[in-house]
mmCIF file of C-alpha atoms and ligand atoms in Angstrom:
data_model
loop_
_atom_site.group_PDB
_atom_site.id
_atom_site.type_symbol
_atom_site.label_atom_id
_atom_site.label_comp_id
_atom_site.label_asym_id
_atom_site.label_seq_id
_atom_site.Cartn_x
_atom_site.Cartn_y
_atom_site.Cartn_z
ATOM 1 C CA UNK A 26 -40.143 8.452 -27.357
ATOM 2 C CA UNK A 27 -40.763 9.711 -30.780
ATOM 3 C CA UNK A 28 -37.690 10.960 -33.027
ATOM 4 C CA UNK A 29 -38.255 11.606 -36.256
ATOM 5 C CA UNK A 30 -37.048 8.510 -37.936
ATOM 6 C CA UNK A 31 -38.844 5.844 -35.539
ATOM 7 C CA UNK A 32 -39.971 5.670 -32.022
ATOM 8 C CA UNK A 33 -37.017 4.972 -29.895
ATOM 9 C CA UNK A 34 -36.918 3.233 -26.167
ATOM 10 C CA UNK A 35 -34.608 5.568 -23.930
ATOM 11 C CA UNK A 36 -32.050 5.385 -20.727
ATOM 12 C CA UNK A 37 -30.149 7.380 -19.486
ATOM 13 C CA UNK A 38 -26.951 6.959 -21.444
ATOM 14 C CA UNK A 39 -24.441 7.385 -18.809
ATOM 15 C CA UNK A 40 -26.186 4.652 -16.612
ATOM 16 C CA UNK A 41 -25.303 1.298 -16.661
ATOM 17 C CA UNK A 42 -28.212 -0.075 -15.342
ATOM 18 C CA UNK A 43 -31.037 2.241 -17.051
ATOM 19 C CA UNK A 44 -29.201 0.852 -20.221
ATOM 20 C CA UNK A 45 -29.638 -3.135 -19.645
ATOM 21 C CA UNK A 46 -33.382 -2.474 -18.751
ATOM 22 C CA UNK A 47 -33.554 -1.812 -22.476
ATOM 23 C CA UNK A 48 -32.216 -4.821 -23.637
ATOM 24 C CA UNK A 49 -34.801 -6.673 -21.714
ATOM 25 C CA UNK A 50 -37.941 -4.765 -22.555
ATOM 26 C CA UNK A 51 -36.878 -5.856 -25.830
ATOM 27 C CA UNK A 52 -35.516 -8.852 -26.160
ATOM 28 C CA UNK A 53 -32.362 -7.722 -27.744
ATOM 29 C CA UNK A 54 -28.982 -9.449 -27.467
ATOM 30 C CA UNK A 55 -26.613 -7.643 -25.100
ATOM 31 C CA UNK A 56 -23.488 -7.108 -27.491
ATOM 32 C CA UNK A 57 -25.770 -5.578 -29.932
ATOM 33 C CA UNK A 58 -24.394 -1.370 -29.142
ATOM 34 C CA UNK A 59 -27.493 1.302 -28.896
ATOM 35 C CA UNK A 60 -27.172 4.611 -30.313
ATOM 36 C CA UNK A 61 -26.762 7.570 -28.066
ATOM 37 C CA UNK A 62 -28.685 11.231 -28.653
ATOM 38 C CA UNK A 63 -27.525 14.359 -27.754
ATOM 39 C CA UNK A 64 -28.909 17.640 -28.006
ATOM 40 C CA UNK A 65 -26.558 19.555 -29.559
ATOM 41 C CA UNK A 66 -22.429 18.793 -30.810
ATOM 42 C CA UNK A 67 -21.087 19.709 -27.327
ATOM 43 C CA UNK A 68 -22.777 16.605 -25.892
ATOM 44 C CA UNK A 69 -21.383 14.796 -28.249
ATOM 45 C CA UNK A 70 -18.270 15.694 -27.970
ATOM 46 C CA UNK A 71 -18.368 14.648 -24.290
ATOM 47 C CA UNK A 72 -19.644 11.264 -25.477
ATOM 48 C CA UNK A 73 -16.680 10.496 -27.927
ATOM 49 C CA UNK A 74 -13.167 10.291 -26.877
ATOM 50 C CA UNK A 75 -12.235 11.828 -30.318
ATOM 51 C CA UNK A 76 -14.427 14.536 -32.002
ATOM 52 C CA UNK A 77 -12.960 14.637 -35.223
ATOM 53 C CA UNK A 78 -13.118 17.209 -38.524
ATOM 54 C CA UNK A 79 -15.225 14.765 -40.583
ATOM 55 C CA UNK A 80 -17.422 14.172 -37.498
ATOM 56 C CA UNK A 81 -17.942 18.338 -36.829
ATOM 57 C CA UNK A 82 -18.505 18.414 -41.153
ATOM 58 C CA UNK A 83 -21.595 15.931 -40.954
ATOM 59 C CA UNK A 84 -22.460 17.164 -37.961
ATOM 60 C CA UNK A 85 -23.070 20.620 -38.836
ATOM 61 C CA UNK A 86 -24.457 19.525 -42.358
ATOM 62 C CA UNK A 87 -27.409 17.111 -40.749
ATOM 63 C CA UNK A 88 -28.005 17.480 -37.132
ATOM 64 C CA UNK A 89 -30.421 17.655 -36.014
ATOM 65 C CA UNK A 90 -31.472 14.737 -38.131
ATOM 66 C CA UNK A 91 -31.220 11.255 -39.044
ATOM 67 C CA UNK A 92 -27.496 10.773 -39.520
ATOM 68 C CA UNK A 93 -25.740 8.567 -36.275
ATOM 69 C CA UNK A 94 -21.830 9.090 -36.384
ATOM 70 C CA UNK A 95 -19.957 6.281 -35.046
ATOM 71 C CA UNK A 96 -16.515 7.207 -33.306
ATOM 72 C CA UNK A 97 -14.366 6.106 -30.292
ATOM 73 C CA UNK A 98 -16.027 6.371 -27.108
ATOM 74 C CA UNK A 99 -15.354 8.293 -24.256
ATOM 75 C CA UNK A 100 -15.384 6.701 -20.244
ATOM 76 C CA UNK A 101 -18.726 7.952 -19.657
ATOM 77 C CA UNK A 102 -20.612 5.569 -22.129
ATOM 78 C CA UNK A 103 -20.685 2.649 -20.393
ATOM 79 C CA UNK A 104 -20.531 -0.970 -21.405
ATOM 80 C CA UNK A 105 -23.577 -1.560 -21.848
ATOM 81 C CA UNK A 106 -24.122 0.785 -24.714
ATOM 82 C CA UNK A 107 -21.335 -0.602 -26.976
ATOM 83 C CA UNK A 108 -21.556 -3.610 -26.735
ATOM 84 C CA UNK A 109 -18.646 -3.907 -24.822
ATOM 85 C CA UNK A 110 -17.083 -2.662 -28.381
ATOM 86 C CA UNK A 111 -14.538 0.464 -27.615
ATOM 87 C CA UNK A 112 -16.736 2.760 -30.234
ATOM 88 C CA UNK A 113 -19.754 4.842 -29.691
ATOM 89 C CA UNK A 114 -22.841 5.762 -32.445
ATOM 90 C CA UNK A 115 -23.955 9.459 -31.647
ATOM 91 C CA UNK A 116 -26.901 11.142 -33.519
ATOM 92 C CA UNK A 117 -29.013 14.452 -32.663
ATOM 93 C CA UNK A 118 -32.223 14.138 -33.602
ATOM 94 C CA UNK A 119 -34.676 16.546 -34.898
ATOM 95 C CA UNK A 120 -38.161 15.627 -32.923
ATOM 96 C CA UNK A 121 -38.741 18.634 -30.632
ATOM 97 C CA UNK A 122 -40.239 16.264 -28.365
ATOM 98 C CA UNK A 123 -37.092 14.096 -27.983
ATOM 99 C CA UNK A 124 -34.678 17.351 -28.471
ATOM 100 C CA UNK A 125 -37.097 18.835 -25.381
ATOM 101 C CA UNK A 126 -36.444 15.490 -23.077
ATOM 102 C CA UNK A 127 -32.758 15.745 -23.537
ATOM 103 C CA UNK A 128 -32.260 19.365 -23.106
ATOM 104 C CA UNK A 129 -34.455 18.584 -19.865
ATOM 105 C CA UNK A 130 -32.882 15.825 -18.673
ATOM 106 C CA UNK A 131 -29.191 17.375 -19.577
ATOM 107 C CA UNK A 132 -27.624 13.828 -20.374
ATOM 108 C CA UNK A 133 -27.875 12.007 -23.378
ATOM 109 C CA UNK A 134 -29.802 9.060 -24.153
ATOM 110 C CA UNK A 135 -29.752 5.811 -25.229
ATOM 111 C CA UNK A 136 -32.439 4.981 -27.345
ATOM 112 C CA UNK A 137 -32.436 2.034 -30.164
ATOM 113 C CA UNK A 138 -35.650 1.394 -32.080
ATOM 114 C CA UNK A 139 -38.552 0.847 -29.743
ATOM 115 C CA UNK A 140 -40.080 -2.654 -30.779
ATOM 116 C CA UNK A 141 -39.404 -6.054 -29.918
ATOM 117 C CA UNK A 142 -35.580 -7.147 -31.214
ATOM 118 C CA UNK A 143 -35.860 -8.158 -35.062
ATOM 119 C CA UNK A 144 -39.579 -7.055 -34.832
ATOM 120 C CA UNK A 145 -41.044 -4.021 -37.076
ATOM 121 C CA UNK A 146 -39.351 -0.550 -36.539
ATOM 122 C CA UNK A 147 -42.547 1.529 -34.790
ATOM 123 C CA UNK A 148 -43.252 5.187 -36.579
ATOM 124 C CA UNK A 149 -46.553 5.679 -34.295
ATOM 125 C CA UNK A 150 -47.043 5.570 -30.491
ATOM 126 C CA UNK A 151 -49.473 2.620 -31.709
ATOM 127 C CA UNK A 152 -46.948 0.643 -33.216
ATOM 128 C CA UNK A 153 -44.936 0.654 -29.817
ATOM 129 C CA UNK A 154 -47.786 -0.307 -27.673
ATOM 130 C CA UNK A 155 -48.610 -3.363 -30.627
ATOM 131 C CA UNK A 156 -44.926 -4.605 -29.969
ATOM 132 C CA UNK A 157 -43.628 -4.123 -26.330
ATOM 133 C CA UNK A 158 -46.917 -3.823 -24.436
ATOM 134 C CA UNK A 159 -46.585 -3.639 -20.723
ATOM 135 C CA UNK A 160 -42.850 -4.330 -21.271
ATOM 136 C CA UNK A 161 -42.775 -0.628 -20.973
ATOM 137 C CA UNK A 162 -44.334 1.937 -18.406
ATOM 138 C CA UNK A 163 -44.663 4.879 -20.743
ATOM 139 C CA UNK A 164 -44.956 5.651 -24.365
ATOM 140 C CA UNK A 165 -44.756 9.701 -25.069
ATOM 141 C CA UNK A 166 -47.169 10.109 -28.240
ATOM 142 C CA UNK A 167 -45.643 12.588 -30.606
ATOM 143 C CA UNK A 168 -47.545 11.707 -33.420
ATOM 144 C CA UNK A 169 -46.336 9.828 -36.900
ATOM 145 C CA UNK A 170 -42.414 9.591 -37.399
ATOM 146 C CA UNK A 171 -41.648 11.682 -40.459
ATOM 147 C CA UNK A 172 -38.806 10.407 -42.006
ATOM 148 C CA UNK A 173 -40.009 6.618 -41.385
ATOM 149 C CA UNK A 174 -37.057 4.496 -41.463
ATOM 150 C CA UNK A 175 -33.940 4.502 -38.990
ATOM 151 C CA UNK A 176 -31.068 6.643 -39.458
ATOM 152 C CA UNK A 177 -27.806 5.919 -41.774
ATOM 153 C CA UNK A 178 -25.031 4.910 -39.595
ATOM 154 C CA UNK A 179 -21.607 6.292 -40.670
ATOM 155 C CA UNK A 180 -18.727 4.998 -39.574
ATOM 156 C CA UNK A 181 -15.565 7.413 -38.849
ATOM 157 C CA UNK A 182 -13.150 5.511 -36.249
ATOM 158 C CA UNK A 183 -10.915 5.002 -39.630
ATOM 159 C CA UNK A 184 -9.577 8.633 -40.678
ATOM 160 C CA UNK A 185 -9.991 9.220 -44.455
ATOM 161 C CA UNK A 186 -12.187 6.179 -44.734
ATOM 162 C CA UNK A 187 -15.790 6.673 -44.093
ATOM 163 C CA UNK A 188 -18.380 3.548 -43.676
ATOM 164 C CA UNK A 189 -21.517 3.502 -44.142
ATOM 165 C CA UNK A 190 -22.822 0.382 -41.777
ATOM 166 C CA UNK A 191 -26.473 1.051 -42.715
ATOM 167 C CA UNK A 192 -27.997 3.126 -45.079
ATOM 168 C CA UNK A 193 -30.853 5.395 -44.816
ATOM 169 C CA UNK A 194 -32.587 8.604 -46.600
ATOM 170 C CA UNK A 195 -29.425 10.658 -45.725
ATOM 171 C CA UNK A 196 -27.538 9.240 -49.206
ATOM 172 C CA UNK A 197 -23.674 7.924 -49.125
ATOM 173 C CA UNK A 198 -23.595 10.025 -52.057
ATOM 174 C CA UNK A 199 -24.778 13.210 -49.920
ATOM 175 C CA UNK A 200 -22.184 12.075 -46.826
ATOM 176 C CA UNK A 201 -19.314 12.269 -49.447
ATOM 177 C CA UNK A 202 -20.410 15.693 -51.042
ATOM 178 C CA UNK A 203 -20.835 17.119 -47.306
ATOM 179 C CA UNK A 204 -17.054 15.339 -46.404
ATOM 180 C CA UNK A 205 -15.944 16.795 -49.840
ATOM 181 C CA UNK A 206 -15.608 20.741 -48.551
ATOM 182 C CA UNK A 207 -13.537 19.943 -46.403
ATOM 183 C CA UNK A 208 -9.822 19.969 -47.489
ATOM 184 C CA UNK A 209 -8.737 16.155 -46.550
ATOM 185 C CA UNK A 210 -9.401 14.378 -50.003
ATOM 186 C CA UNK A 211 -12.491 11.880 -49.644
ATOM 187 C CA UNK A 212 -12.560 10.242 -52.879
ATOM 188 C CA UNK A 213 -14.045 7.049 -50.863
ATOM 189 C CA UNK A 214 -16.216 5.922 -49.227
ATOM 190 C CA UNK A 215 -16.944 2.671 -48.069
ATOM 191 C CA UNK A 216 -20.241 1.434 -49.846
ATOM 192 C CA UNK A 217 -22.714 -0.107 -47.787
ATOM 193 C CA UNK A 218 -22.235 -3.547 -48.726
ATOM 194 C CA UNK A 219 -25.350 -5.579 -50.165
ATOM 195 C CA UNK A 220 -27.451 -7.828 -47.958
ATOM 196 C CA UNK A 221 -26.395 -10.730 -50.271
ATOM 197 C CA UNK A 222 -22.474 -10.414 -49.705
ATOM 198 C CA UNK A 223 -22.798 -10.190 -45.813
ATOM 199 C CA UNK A 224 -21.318 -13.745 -44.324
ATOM 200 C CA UNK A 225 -23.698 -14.303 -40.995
ATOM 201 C CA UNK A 226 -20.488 -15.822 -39.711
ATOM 202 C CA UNK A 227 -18.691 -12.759 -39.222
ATOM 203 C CA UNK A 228 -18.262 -10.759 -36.227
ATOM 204 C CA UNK A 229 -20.999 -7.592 -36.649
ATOM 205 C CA UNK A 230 -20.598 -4.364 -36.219
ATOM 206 C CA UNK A 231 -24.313 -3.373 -36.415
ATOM 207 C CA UNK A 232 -26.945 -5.879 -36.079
ATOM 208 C CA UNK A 233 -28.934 -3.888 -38.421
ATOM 209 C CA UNK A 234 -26.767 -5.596 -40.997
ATOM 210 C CA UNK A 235 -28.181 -8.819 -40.104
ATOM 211 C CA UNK A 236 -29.967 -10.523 -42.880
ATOM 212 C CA UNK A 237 -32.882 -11.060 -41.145
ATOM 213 C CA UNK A 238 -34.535 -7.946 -39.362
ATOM 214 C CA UNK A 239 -37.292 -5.687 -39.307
ATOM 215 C CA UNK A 240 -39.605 -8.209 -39.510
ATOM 216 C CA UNK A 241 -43.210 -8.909 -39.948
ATOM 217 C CA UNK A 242 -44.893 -12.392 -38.526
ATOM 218 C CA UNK A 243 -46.430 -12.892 -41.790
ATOM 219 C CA UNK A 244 -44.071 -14.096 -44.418
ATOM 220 C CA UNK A 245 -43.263 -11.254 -46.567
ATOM 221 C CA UNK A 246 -42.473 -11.598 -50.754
ATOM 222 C CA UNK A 247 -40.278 -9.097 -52.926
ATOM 223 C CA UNK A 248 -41.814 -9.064 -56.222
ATOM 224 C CA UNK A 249 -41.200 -7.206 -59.023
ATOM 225 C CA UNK A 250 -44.676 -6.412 -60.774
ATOM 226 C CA UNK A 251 -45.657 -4.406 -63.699
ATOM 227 C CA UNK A 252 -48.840 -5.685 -63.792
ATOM 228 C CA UNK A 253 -51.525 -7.347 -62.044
ATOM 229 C CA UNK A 254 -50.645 -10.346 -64.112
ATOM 230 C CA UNK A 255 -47.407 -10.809 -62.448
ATOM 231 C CA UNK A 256 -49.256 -10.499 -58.871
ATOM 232 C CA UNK A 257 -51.692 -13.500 -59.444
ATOM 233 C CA UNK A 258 -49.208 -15.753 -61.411
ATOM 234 C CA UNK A 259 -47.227 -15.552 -58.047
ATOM 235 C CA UNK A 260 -50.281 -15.932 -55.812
ATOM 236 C CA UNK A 261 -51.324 -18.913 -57.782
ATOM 237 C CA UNK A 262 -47.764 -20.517 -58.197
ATOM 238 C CA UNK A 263 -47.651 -20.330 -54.086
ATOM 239 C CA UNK A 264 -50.764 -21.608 -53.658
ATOM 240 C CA UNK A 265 -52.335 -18.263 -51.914
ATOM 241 C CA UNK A 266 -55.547 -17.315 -51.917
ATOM 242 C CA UNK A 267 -56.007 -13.643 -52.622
ATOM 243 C CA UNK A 268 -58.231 -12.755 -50.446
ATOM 244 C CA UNK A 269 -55.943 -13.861 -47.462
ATOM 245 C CA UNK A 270 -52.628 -12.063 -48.892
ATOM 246 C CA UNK A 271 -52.169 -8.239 -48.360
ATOM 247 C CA UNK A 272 -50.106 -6.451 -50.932
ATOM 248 C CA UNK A 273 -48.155 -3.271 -50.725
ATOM 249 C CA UNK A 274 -47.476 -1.427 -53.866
ATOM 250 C CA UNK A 275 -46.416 1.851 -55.189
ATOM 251 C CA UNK A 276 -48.852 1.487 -58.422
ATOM 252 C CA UNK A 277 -52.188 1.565 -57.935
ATOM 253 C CA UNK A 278 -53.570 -2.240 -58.569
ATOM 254 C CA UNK A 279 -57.824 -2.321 -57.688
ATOM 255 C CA UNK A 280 -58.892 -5.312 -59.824
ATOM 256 C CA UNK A 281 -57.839 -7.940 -57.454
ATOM 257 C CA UNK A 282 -59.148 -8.418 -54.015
ATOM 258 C CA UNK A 283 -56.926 -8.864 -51.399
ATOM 259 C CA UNK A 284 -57.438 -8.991 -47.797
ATOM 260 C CA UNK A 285 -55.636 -5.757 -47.820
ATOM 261 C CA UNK A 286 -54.641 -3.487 -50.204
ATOM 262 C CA UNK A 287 -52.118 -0.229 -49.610
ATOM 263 C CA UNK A 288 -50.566 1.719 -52.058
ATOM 264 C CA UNK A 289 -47.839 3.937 -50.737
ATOM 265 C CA UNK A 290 -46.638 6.040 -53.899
ATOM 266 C CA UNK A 291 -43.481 6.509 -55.621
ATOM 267 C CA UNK A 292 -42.061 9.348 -53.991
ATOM 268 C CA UNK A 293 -38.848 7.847 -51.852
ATOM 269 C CA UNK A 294 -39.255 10.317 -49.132
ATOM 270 C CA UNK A 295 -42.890 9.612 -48.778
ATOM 271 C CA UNK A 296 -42.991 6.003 -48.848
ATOM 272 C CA UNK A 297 -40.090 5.210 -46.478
ATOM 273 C CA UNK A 298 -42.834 7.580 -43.503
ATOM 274 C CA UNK A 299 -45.380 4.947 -44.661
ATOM 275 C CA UNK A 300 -43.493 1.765 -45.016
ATOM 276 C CA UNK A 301 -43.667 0.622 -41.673
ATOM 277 C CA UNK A 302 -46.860 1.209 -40.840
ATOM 278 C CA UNK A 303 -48.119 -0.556 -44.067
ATOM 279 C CA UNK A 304 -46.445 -4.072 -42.471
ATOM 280 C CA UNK A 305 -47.480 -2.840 -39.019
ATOM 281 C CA UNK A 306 -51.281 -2.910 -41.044
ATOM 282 C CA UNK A 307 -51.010 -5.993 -43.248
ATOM 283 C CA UNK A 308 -49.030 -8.244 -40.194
ATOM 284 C CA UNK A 309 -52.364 -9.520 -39.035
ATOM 285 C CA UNK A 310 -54.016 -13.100 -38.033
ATOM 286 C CA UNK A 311 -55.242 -14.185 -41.198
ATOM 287 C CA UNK A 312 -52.769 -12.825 -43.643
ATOM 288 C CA UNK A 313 -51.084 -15.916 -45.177
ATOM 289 C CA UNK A 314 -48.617 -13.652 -47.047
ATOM 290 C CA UNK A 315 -47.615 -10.127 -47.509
ATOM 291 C CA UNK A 316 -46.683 -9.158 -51.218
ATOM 292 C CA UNK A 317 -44.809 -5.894 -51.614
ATOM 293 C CA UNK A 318 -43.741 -4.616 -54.942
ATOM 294 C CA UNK A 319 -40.103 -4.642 -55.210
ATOM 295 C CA UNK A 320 -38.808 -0.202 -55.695
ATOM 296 C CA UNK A 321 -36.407 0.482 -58.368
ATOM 297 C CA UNK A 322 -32.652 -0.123 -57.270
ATOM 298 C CA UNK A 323 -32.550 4.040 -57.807
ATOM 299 C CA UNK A 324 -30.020 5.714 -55.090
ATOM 300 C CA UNK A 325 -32.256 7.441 -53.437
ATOM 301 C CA UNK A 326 -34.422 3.783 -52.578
ATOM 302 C CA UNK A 327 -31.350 2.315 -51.011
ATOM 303 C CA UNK A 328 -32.180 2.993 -47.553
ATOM 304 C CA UNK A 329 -35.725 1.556 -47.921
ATOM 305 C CA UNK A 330 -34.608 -1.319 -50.048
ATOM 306 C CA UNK A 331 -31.809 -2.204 -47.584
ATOM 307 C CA UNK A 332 -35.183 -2.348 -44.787
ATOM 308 C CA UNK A 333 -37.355 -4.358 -46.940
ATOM 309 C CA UNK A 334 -34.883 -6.896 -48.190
ATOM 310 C CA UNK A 335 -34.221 -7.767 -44.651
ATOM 311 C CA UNK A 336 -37.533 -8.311 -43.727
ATOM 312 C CA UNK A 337 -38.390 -10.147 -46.168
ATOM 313 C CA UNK A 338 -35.306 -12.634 -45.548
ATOM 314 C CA UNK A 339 -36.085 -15.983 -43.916
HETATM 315 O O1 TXA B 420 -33.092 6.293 -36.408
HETATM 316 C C1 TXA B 420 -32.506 5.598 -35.589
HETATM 317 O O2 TXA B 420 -31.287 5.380 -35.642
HETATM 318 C C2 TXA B 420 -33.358 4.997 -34.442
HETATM 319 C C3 TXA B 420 -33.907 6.144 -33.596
HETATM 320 C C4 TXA B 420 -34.588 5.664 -32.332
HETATM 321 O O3 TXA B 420 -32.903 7.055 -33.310
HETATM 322 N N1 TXA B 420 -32.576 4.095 -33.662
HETATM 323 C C5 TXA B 420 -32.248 2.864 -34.129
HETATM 324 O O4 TXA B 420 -31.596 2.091 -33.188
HETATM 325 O O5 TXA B 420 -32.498 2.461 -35.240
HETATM 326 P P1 TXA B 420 -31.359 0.528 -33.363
HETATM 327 O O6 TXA B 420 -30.761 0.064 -32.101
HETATM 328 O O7 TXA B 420 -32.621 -0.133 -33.763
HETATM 329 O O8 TXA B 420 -30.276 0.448 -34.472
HETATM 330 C C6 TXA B 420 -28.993 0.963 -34.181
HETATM 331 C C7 TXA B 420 -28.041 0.577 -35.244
HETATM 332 C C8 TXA B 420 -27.733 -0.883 -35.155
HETATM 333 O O9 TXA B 420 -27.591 -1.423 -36.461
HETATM 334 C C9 TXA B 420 -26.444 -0.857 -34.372
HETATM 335 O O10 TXA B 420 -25.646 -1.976 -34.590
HETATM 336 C C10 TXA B 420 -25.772 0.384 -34.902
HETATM 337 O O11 TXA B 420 -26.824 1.294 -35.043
HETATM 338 N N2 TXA B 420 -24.808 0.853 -33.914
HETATM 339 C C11 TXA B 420 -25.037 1.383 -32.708
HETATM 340 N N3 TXA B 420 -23.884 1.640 -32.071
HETATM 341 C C12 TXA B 420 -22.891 1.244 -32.900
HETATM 342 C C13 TXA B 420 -21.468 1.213 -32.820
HETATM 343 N N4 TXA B 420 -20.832 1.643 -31.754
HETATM 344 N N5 TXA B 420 -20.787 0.722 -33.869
HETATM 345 C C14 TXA B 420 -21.441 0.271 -34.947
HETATM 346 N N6 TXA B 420 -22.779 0.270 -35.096
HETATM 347 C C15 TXA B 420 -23.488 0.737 -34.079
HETATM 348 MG MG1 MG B 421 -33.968 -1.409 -34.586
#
């Protein structure tokens, strides 16, 4: 189903064994918890055991919309959904198409990103077909995700203490000015921590913190370019060919000819909608590398750096 961030693959929330069928049409190891969507904060509230202040703040200040609150569930998420994990990740999303299902179907759903586990995050109905195929019976075509990349995940089981567990184009620096009107002091807030400081060995609490994720079959290069110069030093140094490596830039580079060539702008907003789809396009047979030039480490990138870091990891 589409939501405006990505496409998402949806159960039934309440039910057990809706819920598992999602973990095998994708793959996805079963202690990794799926977020649940609700139409509206009263659902919610029936899906946590605790609804707190901060959680009504950010929920009147971005639902419907890519924000997913993490509190302490409530019995009628089962098992499945967490994890196994006592907590719960609730977000209302904006789509009218997925706000329409829900408010049909009158329970929430369960609903993580709808492409093979560690695989590219889909933003069209395309994109889904490309990466589960007949693993699923139905894709619902609501056109191209606007937002593009998957919601930020806050964290509020700790009172006072706020977590961001992944970021997206809702800012930390936004969550804090929303948690600031209200009267509990929120100096803090945890900052997402950087893909480089995250030990693998730990326990998780979201996958989407592993280092490796979102990922493209093609290897994929961070590079930092300022001029065409830079782009076929690297390509030579590697031993690529250009004409067999796709790059994705926000400047406009036409002198060189690579196999593809995509250049998604330097407006955050609008090159997180196109980011996916520009690996979706360049992860082809033939491609010996995708090169993607590296966005400024700006606050409002963080989200989309965070995405890109990961799948360019090895
Ligand atoms: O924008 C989105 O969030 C999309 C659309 C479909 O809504 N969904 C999505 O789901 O990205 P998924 O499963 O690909 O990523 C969910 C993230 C994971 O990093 C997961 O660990 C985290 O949310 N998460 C879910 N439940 C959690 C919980 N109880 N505690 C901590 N993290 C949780
Ligand atoms: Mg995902």
């Amino acid at each position: 189903m589409p939501t405006e961030t990505v496409y998402g693959l949806a159960a039934n929330a309440t039910n057990e064994i809706a819920v598992k069928k999602i973990y095998l049409a994708k793959g996805r190891p079963s202690n990794n918890p799926i977020i649940v969507h609700v139409s509206d904060i009263e659902m919610a509230r029936n899906c946590v055991s605790d609804w707190t202040d901060e959680a009504e703040t950010l929920a009147n200040f971005f639902w419907p919309g890519p924000l997913s609150i993490v509190l302490k569930r409530s019995k009628i998420i089962p098992d499945a959904v967490t994890g196994g994990g006592d907590t719960v990740a609730v977000r209302c999303p904006q789509h009218p198409v997925f706000q329409s299902v829900i408010r049909t179907c009158r329970f929430p759903l369960a609903a993580p990103s709808a492409n093979r586990s560690n695989h590219i995050s889909p933003t069209t109905a395309n994109h889904v077909f490309q990466s589960l195929g007949d693993n699923v019976s139905l894709i619902l075509d609501g056109g191209a995700c606007e937002v593009g990349i998957e919601s930020t995940v806050v964290d509020l089981t700790v009172p006072q203490l706020p977590k961001i567990l992944r970021p997206g184009m809702i800012s930390e620096e936004s969550i804090l000015s929303a948690l600031s009107s209200i009267k509990k002091p929120h100096d803090n807030i945890m900052p997402f921590s950087s893909v480089d400081s995250i030990n693998e060995k730990m326990p998780l609490k979201s996958p989407g913190q592993l280092k490796r994720h979102y990922s493209p079959s093609v290897p994929l290069y961070l590079l930092n370019i300022n001029s065409e110069i830079d782009v076929s030093n690297f390509i030579k140094e590697r031993g690529f060919s250009v004409g067999s490596c796709a790059l994705i830039s926000m400047d406009i580079f036409s002198n060189t000819h690579f196999a593809i060539n995509i250049c998604i702008g330097r407006d955050p907003s609008s090159y997180a909608k196109q980011i996916y789809s520009a690996l979706y396009r360049s992860d082809q047979e033939g491609i010996s590398a995708i090169i993607l030039q590296n966005p400024p480490d700006l606050p409002e990138w963080r989200g989309i750096r965070d995405r890109i870091k990961r799948a360019a990891a090895r």
